[in-house]
PDB file of C-alpha atoms in Angstrom:
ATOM      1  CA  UNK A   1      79.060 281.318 -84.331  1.00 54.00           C
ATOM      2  CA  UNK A   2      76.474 279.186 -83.917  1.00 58.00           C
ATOM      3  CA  UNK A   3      75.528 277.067 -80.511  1.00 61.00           C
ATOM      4  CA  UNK A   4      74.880 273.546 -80.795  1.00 58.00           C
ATOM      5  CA  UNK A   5      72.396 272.545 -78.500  1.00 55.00           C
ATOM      6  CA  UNK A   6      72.738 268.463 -77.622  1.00 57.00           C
ATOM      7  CA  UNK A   7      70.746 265.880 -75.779  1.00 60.00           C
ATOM      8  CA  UNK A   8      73.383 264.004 -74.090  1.00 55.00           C
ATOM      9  CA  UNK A   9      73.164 263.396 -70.225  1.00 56.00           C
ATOM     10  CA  UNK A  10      75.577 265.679 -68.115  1.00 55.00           C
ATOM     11  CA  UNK A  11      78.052 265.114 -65.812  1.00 59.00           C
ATOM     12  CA  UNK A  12      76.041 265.765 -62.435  1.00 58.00           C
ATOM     13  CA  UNK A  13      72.875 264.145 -62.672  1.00 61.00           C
ATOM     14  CA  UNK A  14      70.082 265.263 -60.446  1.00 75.00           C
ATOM     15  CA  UNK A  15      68.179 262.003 -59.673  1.00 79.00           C
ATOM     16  CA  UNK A  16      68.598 259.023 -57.717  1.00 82.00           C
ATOM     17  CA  UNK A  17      70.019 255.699 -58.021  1.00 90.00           C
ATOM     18  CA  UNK A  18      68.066 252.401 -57.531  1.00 88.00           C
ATOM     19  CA  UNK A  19      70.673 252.008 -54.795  1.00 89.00           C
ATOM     20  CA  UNK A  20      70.422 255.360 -53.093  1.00 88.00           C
ATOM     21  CA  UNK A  21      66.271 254.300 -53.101  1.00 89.00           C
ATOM     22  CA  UNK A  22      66.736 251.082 -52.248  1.00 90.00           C
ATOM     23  CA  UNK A  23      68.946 252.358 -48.768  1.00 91.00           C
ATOM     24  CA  UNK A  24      66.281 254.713 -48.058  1.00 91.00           C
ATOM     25  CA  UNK A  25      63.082 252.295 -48.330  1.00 92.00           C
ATOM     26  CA  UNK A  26      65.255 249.511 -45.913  1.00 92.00           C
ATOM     27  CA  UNK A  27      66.279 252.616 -43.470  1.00 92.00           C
ATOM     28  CA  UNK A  28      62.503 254.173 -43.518  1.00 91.00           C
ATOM     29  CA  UNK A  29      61.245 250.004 -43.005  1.00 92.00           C
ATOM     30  CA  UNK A  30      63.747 249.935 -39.741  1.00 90.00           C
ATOM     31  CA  UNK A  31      62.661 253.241 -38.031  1.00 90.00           C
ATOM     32  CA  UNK A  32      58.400 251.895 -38.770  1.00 90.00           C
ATOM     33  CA  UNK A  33      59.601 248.590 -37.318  1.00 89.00           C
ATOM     34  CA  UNK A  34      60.954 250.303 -34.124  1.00 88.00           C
ATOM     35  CA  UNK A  35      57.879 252.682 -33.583  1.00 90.00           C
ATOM     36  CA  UNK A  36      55.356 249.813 -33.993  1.00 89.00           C
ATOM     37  CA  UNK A  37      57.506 248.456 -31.163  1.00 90.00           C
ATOM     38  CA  UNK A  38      57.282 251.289 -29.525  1.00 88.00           C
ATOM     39  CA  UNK A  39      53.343 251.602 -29.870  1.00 88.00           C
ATOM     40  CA  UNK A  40      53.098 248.086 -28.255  1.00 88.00           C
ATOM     41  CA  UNK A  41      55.110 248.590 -25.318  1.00 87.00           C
ATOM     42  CA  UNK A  42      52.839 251.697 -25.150  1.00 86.00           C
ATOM     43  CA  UNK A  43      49.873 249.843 -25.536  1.00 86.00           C
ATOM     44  CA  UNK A  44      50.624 247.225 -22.850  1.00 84.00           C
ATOM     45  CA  UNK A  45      51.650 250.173 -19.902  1.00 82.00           C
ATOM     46  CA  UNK A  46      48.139 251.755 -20.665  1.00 82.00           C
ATOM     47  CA  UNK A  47      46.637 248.294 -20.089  1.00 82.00           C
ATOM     48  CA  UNK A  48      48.387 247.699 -17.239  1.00 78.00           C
ATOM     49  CA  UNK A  49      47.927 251.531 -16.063  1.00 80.00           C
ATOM     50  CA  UNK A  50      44.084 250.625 -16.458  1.00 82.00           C
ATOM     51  CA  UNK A  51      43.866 247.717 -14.479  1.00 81.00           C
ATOM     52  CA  UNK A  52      46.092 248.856 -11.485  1.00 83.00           C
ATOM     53  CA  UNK A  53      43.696 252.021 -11.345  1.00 86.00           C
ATOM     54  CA  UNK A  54      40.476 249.663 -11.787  1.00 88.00           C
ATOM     55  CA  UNK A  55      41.754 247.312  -9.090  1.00 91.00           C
ATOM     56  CA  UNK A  56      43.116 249.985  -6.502  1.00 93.00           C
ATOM     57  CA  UNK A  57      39.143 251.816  -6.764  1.00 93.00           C
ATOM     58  CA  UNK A  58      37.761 248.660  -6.538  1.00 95.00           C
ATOM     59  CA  UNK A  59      39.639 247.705  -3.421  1.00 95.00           C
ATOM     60  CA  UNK A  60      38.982 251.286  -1.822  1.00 96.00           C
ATOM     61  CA  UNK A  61      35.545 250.630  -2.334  1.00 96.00           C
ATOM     62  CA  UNK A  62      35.167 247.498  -0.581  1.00 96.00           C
ATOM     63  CA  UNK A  63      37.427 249.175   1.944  1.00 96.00           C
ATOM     64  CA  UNK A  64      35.206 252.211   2.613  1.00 96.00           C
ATOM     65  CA  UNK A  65      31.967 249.699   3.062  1.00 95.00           C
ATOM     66  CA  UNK A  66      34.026 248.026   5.620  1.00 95.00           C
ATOM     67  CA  UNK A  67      35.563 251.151   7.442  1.00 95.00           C
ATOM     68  CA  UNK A  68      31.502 252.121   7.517  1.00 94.00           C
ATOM     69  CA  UNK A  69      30.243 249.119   9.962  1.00 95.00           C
ATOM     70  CA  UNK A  70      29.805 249.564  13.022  1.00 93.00           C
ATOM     71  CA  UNK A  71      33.201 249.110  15.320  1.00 93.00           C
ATOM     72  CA  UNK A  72      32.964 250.944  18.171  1.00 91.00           C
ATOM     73  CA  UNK A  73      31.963 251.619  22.054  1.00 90.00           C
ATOM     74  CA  UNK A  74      28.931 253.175  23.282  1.00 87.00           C
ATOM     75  CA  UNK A  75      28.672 255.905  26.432  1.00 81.00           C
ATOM     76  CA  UNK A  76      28.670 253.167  28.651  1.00 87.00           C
ATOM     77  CA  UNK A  77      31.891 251.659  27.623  1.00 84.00           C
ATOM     78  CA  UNK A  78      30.147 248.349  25.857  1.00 91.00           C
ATOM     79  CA  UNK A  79      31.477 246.756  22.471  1.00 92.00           C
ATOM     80  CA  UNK A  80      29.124 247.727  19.904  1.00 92.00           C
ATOM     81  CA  UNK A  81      30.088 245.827  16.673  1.00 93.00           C
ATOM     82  CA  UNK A  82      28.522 245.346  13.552  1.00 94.00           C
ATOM     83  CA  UNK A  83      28.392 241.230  12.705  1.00 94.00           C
ATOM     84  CA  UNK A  84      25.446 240.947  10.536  1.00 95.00           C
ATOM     85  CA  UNK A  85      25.634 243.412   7.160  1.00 95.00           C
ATOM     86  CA  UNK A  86      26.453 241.097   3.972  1.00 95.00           C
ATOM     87  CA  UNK A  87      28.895 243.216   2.100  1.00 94.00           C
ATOM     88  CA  UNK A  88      29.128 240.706  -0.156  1.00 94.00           C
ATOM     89  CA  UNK A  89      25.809 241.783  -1.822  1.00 93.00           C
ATOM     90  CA  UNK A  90      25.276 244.502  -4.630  1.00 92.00           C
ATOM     91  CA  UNK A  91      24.281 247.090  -1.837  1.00 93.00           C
ATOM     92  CA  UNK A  92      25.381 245.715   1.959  1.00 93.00           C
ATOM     93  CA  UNK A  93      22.156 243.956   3.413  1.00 93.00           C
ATOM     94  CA  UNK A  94      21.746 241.604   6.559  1.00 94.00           C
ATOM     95  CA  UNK A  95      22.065 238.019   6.651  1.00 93.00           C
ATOM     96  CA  UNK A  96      26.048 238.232   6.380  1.00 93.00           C
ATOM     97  CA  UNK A  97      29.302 238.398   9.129  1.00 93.00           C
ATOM     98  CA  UNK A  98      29.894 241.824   9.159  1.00 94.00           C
ATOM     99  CA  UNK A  99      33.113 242.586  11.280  1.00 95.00           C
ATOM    100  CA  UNK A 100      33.127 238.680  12.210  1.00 95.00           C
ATOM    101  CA  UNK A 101      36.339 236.850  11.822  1.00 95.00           C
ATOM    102  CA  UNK A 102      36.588 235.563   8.494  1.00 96.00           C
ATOM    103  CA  UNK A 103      37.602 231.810   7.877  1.00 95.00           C
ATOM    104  CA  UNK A 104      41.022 231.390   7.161  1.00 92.00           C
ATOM    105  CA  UNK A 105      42.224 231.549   3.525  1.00 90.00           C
ATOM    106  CA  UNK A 106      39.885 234.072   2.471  1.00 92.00           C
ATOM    107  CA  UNK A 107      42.001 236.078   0.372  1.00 90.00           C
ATOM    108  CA  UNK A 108      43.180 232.805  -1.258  1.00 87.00           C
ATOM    109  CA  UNK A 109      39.731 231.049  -2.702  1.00 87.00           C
ATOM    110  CA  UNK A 110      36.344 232.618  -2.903  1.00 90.00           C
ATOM    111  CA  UNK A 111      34.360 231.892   0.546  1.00 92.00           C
ATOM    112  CA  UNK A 112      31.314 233.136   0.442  1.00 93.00           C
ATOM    113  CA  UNK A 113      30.144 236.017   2.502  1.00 94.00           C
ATOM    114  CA  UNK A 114      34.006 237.269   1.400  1.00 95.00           C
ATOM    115  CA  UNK A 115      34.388 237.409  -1.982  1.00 95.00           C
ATOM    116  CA  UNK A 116      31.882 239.216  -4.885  1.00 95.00           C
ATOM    117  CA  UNK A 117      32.547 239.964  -8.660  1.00 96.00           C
ATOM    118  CA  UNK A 118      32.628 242.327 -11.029  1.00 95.00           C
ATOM    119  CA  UNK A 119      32.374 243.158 -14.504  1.00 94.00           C
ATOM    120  CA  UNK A 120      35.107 245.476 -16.333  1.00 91.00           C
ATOM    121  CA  UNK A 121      33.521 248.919 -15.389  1.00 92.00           C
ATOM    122  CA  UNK A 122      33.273 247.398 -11.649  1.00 92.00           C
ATOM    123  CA  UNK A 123      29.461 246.497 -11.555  1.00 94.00           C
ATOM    124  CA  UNK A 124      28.493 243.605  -9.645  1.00 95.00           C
ATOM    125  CA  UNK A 125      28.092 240.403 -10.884  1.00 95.00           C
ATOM    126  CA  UNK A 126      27.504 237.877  -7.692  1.00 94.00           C
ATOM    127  CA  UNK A 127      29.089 236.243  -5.110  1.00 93.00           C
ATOM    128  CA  UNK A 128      29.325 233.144  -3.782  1.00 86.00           C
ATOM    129  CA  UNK A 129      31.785 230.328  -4.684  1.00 84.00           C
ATOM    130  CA  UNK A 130      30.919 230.057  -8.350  1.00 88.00           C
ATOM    131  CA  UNK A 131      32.550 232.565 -10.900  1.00 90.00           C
ATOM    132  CA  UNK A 132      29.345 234.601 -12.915  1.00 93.00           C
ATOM    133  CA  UNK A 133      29.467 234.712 -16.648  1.00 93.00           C
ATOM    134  CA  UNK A 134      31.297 238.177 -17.290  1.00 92.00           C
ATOM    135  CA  UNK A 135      33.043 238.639 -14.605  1.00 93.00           C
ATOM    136  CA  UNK A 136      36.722 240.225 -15.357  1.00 92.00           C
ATOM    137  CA  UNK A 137      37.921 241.269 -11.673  1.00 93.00           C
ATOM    138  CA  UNK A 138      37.421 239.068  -7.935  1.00 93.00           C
ATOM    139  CA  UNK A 139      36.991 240.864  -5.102  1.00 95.00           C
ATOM    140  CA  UNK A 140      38.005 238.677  -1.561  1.00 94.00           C
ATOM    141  CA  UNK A 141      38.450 240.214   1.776  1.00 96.00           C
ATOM    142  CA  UNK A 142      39.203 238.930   5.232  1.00 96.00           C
ATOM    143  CA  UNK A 143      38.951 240.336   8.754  1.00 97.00           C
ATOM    144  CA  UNK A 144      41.440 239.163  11.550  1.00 96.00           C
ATOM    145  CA  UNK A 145      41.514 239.860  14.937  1.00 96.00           C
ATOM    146  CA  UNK A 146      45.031 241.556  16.094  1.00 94.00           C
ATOM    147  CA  UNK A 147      46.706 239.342  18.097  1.00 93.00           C
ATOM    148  CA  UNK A 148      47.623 241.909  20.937  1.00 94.00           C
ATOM    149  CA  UNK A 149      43.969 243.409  21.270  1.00 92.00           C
ATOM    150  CA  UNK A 150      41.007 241.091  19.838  1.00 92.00           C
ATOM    151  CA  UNK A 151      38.371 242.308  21.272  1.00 92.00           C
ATOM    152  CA  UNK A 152      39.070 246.229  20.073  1.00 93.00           C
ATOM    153  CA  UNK A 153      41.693 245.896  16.978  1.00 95.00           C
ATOM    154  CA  UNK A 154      40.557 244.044  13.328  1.00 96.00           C
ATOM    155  CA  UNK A 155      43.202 244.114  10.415  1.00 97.00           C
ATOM    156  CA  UNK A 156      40.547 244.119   7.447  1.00 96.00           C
ATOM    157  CA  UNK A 157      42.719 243.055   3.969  1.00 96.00           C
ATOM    158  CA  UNK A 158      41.382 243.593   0.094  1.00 96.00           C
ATOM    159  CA  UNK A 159      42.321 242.171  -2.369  1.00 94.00           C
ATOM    160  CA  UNK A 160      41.530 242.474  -5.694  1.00 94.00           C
ATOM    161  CA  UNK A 161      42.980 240.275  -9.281  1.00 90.00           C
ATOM    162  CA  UNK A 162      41.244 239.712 -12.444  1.00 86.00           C
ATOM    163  CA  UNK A 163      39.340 236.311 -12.791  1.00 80.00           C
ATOM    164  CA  UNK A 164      42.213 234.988 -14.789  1.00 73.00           C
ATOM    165  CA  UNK A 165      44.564 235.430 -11.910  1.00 71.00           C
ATOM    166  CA  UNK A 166      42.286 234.181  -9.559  1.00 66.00           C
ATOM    167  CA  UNK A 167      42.254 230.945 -10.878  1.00 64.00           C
ATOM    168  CA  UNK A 168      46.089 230.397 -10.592  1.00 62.00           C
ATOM    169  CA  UNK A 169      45.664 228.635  -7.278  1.00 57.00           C
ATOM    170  CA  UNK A 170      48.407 229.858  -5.739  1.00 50.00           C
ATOM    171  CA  UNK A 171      48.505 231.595  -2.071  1.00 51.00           C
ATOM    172  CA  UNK A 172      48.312 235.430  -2.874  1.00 50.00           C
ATOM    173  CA  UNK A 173      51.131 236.298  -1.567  1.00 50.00           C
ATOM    174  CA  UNK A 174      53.114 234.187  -3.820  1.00 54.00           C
ATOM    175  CA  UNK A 175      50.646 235.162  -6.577  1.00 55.00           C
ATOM    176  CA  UNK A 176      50.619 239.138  -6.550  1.00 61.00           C
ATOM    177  CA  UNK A 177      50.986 240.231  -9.693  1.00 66.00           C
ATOM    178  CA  UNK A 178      51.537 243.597 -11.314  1.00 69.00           C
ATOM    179  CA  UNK A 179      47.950 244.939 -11.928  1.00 78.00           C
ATOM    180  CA  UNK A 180      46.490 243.481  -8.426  1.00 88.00           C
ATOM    181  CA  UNK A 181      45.443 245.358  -5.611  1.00 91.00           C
ATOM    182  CA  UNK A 182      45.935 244.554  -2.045  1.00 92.00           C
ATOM    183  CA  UNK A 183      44.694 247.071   0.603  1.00 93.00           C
ATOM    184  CA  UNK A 184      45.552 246.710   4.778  1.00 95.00           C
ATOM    185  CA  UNK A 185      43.076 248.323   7.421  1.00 95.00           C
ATOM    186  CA  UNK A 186      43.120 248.274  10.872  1.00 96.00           C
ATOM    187  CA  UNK A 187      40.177 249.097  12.923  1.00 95.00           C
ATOM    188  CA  UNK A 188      40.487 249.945  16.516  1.00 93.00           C
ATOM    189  CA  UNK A 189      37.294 250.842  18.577  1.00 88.00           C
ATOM    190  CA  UNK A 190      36.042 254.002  18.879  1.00 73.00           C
ATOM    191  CA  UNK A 191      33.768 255.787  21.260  1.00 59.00           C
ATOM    192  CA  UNK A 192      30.404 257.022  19.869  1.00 53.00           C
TER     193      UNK A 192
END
């Protein structure tokens, strides 16, 4: 007996339906949807990772330039205080307050002599009241006399925002948002 061989489809067909593709094109679409989510969220920490880092070494910076003046006593007992350096400067110079009181509201605005700005990688840019071309983070600082010892105790503050946060005009305490940098010293006199 013979075999008849015949080209007609069988029962369990191997391939796909246009459905079955279909469901598998609109599931594959969902999951790329939610990782592209996921990448942006990721995207936006790193940013925000960056400029916390950037702000916080920028702040220890200007706090290490302050820590360096002079606050102290000498053999004799006298106050011997730094009140001229100009931190506000590329590299600290005379011709600036030093340790002196700052004016009130100095973390707030830019007062000159307590407030300098930088580029993104941190270089200086200038200082003064009057924002440079470029500049992507504000630097302010202020020095206060503690209450309960003036004359031998400063609380030195640092604060540090991007320009665009700078601008929003509002005290900085109502103002601090996630990326700034705000560091507290206090300096208490030392003998020599």
């Amino acid at each position: 007996m013979a075999r008849m061989v015949t080209n007609a489809p069988s029962q369990s067909s191997s391939g796909f339906t246009l459905a079955e593709v279909a469901l598998a094109m609109l599931l594959l679409a969902l999951a790329a949807v939610g990782v592209l989510r996921l990448a942006a969220v990721s995207i936006r920490a790193a940013e925000a990772a960056r400029a916390q880092t950037s702000t916080t070494a920028l702040a220890l910076d200007k706090a290490e330039a302050l820590r360096a003046l002079t606050w102290a006593t000498d053999g004799t007992g006298q106050r011997v205080s730094d009140t001229s350096t100009d931190l506000s400067l590329a590299v600290p110079g005379p011709g600036g307050a030093g340790l002196s009181a700052s004016p009130a509201g100095s973390l707030e605005t830019d007062v000159p002599g307590y407030v300098d700005y930088l580029d993104a990688r941190g270089g200086w840019l200038g200082r003064g009241p009057s924002v440079p071309p470029g500049t992507v983070f504000v630097r302010r600082w202020s020095i206060t006399p503690l209450a309960e010892d003036p004359a031998d105790t400063l609380v030195a503050q640092v604060l540090v925002t991007t320009r665009a946060r700078a601008a929003l005009g509002a005290p900085a305490a109502e103002r601090r948002l996630p990326g700034d940098s705000r560091l507290v010293l206090v300096l208490t006199r030392k003998g020599r």
